[in-house]
mmCIF file of C-alpha atoms in Angstrom:
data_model
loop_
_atom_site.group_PDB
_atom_site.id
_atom_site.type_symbol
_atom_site.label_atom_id
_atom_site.label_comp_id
_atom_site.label_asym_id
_atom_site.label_seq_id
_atom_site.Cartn_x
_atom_site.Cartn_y
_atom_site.Cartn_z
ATOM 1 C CA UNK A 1 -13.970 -3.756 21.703
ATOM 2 C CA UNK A 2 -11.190 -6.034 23.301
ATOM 3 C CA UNK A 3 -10.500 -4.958 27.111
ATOM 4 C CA UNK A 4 -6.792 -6.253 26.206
ATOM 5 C CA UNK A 5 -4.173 -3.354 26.382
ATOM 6 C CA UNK A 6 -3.468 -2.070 22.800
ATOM 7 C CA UNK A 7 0.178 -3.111 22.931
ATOM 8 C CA UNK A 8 -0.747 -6.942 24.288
ATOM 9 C CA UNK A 9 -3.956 -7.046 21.372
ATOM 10 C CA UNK A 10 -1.708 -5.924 18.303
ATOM 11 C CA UNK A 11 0.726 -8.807 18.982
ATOM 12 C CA UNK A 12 -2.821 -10.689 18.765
ATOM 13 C CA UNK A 13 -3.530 -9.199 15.544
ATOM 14 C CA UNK A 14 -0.227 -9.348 14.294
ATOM 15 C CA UNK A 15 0.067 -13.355 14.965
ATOM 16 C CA UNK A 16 -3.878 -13.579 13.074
ATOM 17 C CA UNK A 17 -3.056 -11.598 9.843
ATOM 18 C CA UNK A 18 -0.186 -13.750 9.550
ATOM 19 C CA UNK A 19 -2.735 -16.937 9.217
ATOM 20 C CA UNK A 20 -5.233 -15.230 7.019
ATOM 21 C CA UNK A 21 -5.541 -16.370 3.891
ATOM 22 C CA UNK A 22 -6.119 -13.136 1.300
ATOM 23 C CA UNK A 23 -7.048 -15.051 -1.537
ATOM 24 C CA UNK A 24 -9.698 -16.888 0.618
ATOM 25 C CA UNK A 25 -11.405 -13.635 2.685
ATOM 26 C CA UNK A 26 -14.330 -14.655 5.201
ATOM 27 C CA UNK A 27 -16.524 -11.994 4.213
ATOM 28 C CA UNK A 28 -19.433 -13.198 6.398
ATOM 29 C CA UNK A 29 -17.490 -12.784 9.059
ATOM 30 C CA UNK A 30 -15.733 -9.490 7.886
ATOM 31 C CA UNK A 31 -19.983 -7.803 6.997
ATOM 32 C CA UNK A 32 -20.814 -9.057 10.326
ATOM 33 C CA UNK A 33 -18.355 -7.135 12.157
ATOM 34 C CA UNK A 34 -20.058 -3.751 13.850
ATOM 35 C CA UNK A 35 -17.568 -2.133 16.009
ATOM 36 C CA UNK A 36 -15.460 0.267 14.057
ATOM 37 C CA UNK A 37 -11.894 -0.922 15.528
ATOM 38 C CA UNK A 38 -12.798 -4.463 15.108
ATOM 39 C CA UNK A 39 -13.622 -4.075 11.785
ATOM 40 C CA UNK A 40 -10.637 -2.038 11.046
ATOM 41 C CA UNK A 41 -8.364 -4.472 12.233
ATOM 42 C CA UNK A 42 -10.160 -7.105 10.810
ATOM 43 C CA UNK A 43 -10.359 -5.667 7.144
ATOM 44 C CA UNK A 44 -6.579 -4.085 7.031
ATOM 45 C CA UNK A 45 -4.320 -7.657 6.267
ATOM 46 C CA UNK A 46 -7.322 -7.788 3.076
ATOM 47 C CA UNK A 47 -6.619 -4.232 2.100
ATOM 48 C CA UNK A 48 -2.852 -3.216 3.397
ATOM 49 C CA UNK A 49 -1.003 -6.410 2.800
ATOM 50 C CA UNK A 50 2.376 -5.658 3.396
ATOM 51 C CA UNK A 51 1.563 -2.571 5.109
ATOM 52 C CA UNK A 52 -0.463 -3.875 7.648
ATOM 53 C CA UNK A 53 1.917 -6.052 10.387
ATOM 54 C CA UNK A 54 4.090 -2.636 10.131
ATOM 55 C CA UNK A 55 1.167 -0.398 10.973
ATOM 56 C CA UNK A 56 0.429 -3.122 13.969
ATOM 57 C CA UNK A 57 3.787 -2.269 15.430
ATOM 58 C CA UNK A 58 3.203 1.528 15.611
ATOM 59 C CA UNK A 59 2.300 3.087 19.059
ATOM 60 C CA UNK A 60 -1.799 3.201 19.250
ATOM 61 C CA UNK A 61 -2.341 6.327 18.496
ATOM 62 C CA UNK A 62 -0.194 6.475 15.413
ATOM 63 C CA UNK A 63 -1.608 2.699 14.739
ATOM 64 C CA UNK A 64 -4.954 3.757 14.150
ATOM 65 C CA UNK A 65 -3.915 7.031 12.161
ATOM 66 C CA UNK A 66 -2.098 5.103 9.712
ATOM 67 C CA UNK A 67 -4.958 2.213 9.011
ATOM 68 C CA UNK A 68 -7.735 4.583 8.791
ATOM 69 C CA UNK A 69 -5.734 6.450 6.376
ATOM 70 C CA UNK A 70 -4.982 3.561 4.831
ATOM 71 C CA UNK A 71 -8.304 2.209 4.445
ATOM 72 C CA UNK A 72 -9.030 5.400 2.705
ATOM 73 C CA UNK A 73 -6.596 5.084 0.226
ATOM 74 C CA UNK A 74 -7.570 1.589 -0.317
ATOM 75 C CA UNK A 75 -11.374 2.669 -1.079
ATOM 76 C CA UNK A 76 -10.401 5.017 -3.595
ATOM 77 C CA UNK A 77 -8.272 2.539 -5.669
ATOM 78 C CA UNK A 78 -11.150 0.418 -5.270
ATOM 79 C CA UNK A 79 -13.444 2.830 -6.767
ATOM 80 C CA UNK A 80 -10.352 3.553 -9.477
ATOM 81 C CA UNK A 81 -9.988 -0.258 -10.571
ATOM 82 C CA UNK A 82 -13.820 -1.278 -10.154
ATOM 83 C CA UNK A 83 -16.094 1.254 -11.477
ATOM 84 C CA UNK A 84 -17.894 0.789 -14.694
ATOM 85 C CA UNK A 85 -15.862 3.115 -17.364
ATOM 86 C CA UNK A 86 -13.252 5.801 -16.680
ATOM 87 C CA UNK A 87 -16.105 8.339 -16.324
ATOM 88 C CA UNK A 88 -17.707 6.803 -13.572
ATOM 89 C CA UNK A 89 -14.608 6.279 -12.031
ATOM 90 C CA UNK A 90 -13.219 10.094 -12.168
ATOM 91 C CA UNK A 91 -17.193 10.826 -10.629
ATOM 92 C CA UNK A 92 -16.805 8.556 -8.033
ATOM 93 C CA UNK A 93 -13.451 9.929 -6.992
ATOM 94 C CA UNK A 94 -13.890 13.193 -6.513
ATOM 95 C CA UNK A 95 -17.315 12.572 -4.739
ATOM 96 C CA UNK A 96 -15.519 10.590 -2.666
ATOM 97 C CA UNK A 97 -12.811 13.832 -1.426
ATOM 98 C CA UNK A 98 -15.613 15.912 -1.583
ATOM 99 C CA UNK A 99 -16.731 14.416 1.097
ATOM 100 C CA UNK A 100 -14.193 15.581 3.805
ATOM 101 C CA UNK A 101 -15.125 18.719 3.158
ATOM 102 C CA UNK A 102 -17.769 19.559 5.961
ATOM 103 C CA UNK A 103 -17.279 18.953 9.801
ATOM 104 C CA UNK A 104 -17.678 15.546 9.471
ATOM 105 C CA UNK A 105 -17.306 12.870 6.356
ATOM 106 C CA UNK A 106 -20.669 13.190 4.031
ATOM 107 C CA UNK A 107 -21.995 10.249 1.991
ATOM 108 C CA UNK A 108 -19.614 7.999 0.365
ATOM 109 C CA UNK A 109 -20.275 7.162 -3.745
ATOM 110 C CA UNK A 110 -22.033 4.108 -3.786
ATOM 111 C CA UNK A 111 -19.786 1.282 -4.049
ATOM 112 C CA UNK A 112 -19.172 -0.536 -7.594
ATOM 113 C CA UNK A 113 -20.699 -3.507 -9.195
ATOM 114 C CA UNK A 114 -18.190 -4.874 -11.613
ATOM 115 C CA UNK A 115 -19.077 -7.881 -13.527
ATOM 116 C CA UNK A 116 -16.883 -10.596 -12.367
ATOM 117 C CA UNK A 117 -15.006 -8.964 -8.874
ATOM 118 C CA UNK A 118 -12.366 -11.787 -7.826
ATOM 119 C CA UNK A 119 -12.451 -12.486 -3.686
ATOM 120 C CA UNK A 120 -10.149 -9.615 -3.109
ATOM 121 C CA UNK A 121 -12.003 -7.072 -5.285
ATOM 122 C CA UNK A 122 -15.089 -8.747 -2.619
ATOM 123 C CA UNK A 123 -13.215 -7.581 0.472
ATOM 124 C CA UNK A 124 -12.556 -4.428 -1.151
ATOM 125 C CA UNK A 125 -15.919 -3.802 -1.923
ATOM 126 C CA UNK A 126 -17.034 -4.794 1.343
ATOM 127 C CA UNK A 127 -14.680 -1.929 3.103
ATOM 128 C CA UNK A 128 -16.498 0.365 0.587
ATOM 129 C CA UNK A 129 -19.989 -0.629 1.989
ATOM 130 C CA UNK A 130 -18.841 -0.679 5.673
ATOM 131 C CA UNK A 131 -17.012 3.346 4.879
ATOM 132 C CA UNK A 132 -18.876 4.432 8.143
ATOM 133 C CA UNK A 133 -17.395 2.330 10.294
ATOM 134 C CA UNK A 134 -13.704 3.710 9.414
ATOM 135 C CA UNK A 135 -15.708 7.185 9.674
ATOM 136 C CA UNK A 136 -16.311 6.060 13.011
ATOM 137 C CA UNK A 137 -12.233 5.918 13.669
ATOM 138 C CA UNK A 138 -11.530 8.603 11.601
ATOM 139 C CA UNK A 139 -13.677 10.698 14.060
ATOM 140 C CA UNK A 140 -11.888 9.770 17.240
ATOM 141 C CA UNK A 141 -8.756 11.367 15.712
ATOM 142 C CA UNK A 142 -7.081 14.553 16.646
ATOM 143 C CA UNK A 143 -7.746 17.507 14.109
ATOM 144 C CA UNK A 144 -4.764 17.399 13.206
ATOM 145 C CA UNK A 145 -4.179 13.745 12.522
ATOM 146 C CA UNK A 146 -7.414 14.117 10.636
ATOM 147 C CA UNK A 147 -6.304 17.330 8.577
ATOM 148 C CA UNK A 148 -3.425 15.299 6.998
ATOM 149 C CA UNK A 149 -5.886 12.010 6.172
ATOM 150 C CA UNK A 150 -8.434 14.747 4.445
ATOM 151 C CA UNK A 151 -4.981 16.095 2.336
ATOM 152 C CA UNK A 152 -4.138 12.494 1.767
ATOM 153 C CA UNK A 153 -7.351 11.655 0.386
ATOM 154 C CA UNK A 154 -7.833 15.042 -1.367
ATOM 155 C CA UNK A 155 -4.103 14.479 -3.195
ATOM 156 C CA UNK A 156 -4.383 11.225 -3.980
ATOM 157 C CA UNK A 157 -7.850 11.523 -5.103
ATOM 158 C CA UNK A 158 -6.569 14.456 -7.786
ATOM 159 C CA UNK A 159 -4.074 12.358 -8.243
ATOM 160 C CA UNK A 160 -6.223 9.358 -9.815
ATOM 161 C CA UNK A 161 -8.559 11.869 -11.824
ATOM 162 C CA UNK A 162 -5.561 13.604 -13.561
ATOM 163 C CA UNK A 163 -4.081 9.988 -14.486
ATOM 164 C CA UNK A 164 -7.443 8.596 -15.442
ATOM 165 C CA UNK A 165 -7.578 11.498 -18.266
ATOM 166 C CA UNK A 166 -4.025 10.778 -19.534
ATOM 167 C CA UNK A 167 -4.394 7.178 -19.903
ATOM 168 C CA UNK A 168 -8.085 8.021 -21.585
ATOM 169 C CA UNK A 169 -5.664 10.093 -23.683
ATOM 170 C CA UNK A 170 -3.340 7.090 -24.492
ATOM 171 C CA UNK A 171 -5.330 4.423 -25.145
ATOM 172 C CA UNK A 172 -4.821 3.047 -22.067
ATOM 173 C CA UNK A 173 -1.229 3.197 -21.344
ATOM 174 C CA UNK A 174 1.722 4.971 -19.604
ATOM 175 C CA UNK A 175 4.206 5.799 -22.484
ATOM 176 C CA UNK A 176 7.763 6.043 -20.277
ATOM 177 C CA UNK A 177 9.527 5.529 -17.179
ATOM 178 C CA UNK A 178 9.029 9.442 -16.377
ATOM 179 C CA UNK A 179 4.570 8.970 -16.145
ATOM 180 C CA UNK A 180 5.143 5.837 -14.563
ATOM 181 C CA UNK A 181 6.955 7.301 -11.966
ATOM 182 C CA UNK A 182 4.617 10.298 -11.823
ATOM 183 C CA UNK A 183 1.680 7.983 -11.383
ATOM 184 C CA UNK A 184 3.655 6.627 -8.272
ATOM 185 C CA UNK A 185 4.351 10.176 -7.216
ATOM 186 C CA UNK A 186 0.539 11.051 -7.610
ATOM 187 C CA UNK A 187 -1.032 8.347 -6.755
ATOM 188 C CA UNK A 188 -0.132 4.931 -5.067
ATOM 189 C CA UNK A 189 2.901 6.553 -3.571
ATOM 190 C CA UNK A 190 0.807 8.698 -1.736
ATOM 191 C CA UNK A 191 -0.409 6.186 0.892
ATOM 192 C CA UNK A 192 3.374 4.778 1.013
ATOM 193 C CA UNK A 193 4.471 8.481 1.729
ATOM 194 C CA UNK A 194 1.745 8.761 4.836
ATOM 195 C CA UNK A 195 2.404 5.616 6.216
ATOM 196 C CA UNK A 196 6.141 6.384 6.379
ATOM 197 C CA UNK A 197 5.621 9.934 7.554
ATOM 198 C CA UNK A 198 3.258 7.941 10.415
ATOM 199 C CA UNK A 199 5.631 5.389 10.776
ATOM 200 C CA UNK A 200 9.287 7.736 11.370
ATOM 201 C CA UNK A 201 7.608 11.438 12.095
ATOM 202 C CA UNK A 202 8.840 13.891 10.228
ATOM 203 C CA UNK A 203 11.406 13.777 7.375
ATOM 204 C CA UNK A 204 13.428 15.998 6.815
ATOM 205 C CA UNK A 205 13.366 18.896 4.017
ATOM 206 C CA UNK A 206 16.928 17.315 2.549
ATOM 207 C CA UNK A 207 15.803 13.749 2.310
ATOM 208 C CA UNK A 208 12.373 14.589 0.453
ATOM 209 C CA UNK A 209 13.524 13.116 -2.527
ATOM 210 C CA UNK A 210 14.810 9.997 -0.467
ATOM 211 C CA UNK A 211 11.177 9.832 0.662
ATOM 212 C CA UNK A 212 9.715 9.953 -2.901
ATOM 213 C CA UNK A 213 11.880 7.544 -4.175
ATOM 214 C CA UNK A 214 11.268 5.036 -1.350
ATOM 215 C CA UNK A 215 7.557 5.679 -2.296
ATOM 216 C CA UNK A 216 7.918 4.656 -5.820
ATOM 217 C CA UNK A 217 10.002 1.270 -5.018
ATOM 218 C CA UNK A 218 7.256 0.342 -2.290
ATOM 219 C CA UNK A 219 4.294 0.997 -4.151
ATOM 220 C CA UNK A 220 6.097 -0.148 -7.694
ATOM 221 C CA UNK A 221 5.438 -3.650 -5.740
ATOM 222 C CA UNK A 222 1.562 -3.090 -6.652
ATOM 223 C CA UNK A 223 1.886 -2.058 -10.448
ATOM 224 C CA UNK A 224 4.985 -5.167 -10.995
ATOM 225 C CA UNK A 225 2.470 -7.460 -9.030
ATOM 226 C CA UNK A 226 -0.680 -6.413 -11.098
ATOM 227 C CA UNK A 227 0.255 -6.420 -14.592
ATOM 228 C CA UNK A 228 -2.111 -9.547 -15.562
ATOM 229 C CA UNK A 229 -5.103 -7.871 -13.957
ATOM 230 C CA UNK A 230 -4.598 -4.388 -15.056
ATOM 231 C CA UNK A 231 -4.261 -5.610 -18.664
ATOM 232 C CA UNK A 232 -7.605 -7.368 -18.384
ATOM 233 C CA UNK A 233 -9.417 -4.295 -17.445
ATOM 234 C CA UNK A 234 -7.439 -2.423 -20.332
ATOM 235 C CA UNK A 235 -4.793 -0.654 -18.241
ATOM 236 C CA UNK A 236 -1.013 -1.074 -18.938
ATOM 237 C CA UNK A 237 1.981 0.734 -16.953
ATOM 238 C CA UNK A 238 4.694 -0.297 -19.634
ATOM 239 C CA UNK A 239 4.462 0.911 -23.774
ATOM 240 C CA UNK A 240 5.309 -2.731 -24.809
ATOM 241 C CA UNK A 241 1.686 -3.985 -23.263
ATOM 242 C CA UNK A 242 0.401 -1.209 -25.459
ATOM 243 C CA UNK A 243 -1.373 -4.235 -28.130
ATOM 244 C CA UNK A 244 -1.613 -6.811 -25.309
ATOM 245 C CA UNK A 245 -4.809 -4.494 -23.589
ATOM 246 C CA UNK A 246 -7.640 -6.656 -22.595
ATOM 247 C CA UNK A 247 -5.452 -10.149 -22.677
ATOM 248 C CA UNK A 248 -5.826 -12.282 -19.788
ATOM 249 C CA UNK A 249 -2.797 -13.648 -20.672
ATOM 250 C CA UNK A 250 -0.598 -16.762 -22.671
ATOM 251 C CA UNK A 251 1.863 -17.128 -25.898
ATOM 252 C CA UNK A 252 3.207 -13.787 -26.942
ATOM 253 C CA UNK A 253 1.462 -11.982 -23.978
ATOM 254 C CA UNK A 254 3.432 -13.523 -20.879
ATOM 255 C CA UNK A 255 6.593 -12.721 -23.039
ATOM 256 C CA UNK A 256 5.495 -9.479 -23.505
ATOM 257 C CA UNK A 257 4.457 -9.592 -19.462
ATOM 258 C CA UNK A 258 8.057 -10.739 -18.466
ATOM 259 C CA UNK A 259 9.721 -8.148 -20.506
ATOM 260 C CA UNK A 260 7.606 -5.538 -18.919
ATOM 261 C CA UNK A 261 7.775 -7.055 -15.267
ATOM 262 C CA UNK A 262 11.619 -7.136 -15.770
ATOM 263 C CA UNK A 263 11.922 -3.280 -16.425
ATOM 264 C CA UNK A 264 9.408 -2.266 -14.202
ATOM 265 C CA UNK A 265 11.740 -4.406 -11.205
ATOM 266 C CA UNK A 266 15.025 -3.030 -12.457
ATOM 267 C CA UNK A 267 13.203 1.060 -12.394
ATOM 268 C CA UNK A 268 11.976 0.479 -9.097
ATOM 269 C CA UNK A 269 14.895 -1.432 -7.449
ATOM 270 C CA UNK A 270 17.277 1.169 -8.706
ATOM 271 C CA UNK A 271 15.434 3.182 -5.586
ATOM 272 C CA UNK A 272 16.626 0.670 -2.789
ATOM 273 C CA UNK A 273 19.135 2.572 -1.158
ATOM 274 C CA UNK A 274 16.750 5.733 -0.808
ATOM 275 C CA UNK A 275 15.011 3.581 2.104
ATOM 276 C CA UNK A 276 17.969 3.254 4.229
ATOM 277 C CA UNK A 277 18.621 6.697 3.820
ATOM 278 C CA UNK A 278 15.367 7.863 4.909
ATOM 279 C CA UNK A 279 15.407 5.682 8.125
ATOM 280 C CA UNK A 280 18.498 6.705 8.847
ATOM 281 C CA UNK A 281 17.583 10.711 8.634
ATOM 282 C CA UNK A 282 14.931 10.550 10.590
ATOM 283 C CA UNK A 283 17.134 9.749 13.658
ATOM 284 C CA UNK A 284 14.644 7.246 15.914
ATOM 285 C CA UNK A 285 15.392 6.743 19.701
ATOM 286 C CA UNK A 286 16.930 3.984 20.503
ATOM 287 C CA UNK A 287 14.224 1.685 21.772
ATOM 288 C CA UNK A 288 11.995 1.943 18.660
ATOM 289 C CA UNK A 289 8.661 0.194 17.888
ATOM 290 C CA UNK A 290 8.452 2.015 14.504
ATOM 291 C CA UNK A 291 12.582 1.322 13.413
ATOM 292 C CA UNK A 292 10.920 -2.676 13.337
ATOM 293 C CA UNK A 293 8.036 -1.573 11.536
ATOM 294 C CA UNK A 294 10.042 0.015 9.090
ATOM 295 C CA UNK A 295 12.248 -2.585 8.606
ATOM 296 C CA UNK A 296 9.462 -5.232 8.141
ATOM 297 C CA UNK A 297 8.013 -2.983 5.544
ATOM 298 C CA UNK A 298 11.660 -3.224 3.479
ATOM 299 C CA UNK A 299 11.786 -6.957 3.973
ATOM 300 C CA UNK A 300 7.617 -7.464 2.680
ATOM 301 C CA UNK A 301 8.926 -5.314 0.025
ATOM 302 C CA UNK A 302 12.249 -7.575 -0.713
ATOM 303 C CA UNK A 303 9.872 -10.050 -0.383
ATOM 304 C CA UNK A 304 7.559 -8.992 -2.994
ATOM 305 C CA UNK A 305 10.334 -8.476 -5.492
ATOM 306 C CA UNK A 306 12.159 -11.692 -5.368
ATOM 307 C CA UNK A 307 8.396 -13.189 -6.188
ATOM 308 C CA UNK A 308 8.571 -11.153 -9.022
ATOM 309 C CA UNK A 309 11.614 -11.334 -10.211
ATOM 310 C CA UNK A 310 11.550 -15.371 -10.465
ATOM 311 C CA UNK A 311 8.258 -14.935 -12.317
ATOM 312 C CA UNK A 312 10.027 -12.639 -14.892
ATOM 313 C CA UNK A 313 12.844 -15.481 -15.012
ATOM 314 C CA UNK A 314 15.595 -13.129 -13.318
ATOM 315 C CA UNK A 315 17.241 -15.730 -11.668
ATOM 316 C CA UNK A 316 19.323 -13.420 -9.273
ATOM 317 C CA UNK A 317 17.421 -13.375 -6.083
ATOM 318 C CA UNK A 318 16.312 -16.639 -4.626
ATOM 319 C CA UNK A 319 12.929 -17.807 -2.940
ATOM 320 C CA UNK A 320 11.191 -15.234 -0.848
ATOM 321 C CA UNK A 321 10.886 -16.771 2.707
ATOM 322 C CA UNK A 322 7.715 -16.856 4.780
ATOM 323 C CA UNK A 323 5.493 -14.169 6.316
ATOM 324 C CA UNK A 324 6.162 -14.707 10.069
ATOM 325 C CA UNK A 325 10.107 -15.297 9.214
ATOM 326 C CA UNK A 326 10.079 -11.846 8.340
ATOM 327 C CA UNK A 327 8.102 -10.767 11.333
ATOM 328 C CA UNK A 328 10.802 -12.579 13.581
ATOM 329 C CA UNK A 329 13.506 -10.660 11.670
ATOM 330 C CA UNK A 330 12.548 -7.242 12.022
ATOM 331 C CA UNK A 331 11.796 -7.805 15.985
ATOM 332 C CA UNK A 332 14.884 -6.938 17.348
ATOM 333 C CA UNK A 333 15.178 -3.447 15.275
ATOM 334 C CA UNK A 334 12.896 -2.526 17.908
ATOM 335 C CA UNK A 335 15.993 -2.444 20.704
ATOM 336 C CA UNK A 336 18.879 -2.576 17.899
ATOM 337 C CA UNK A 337 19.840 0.434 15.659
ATOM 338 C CA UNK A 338 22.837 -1.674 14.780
ATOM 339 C CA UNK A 339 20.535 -4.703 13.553
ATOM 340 C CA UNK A 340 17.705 -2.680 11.583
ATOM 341 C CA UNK A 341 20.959 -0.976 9.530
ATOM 342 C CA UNK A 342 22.751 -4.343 9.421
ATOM 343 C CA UNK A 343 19.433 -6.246 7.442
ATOM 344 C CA UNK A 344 18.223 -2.921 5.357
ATOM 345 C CA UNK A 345 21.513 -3.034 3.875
ATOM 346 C CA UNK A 346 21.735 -6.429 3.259
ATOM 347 C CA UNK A 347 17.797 -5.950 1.453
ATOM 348 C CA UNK A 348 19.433 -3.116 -0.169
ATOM 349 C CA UNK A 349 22.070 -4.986 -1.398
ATOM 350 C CA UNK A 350 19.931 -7.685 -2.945
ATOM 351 C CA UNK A 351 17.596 -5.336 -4.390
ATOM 352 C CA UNK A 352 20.277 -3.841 -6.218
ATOM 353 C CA UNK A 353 21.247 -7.260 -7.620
ATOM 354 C CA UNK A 354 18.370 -7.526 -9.401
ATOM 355 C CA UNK A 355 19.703 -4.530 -11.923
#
């Protein structure tokens, strides 16, 4: 483990995530890694994306609390997306929470061996493999920081079972707005919800909903980016992919994928000005590590939408701008109330113009 204090080493990470290429993962590198915080670090840009320079810029403590939970929550989508039939998958799942339930984490499900895993789906897997090396972390934890990772993994891992059935039910597919936003409730927003909670402390009882809703427009990201992949393995989050399941794609099914992409943006970017809201309840001190990492997680997710939203050929938002730009942005929220409210409304404002 580095000797480098934790707030001088996660400007060190920070400035390497920014160069690694996710598309590209060094997995030799990544399996040869055998110290659980280096590995940790190392694997989080390949499984938090946005999340992860935002996680960087919490305090330590907090830091490693939100990537082990993270990393969590990343192997149980992995087992979700990857595993051989929807039975398997709902097996795997619930072996996987099981697990938490002795003194210390049991035997993780063995990891899956899908046919033709793209390099992300390899760094996924890879996480899966290494699990006892984020045990490791998860072990130097406080109780109580533990007790909520066990919920989160418990919840979210109900969550994915109870969603698995009802697209089983559906042939595949979320019917309306209402299950699409139950899914996010249930199950990807779950993450988004702990990583805020990590990221701002405690919100309060009256801004719940705020908290919900900024869950579903983060994590709304994943299903909007996804659509071409989920549809190959025969998963759809909009009714009008309903005939497109199994199509990797061209003639009627990227207009069918635009169409789709373009109502899933305009139901999650309705939720923009929830975020604000919910940064501004929580009432930060002034000097603020966390306000920056909060507004660097708006701006990925601004980010992430204006990608989208030229690829569905809404022509409102212009091109996303780089990684590190967006890092140098959200800096001076760290000493600046004033500046994190002055650029989350201006992403707010954008968002909305998508609608």
């Amino acid at each position: 483990m580095s000797v480098l204090p934790f707030s001088i080493r996660r400007f060190a990470l920070l400035a390497r995530g920014l160069r690694i290429d996710r598309d590209r993962p060094d997995l030799e590198r990544l399996a040869a890694i055998h110290d659980p915080e280096g590995f940790v670090w190392a694997i989080l840009p390949h499984a938090a994306r946005s999340f992860a320079p935002s996680i960087l810029l919490l305090p330590e403590n907090e830091a490693r609390a939100a990537a082990v939970g993270y990393l969590y929550a990343r192997m149980l989508d992995t087992y979700e997306d990857l595993s051989d039939g929807e039975v398997n998958a709902r097996a795997a799942l619930s072996s996987f929470a099981l697990r938490f339930d002795g003194p210390e984490p049991g035997p993780a499900p063995v990891a899956p061996t899908p046919t033709h895993p793209d390099q992300r789906d390899l760094a996924h897997l890879l996480l899966v493999q290494q699990y006892r090396l984020v045990d490791e972390l998860f072990l130097q934890l406080d109780r109580a920081t533990r007790d909520r990772i066990v919920q989160l993994v418990h919840d979210m891992a109900q969550g994915m079972v109870e969603f698995s059935i009802i697209f089983e039910r559906q042939g595949g597919v979320l019917e309306s707005d209402e299950q699409v936003l139950a899914y996010c409730h249930r199950v990807i927003g779950i993450p988004a919800l702990f990583i805020m909670e990590t990221l701002l402390g405690e919100v309060p009882a009256d801004h719940r909903i705020d908290a919900l809703e900024a869950s579903e427009l983060i994590q709304l990201a994943n299903v909007t980016r996804d659509i071409e992949k989920d549809l190959a393995r025969g998963v759809a989050y909009h009714p009008g992919l309903k005939d497109h399941l199994g199509s990797a794609g061209g003639g009627v099914t990227d207009l069918a994928v635009a169409s789709a992409r373009r109502d899933l943006i305009i139901l999650a970017t309705r939720r923009a000005a929830s975020f604000r809201r919910l940064v501004d309840a929580v009432k930060l001190p002034r000097m603020s590590p966390a306000r920056a990492g909060a507004v660097l997680m708006f701006l990925f997710t601004e980010r992430h939408y204006r990608g989208c939203a030229i690829d569905a050929g809404m022509t409102k938002l212009s091109v996303s701008r780089s990684v590190l730009t967006l890092v140098l942005i959200s800096l001076p929220a760290v000493v600046s109330p004033r500046w994190a409210d002055r650029v989350m409304a201006r992403v707010e404002t954008d968002l909305l113009a998508t609608v």
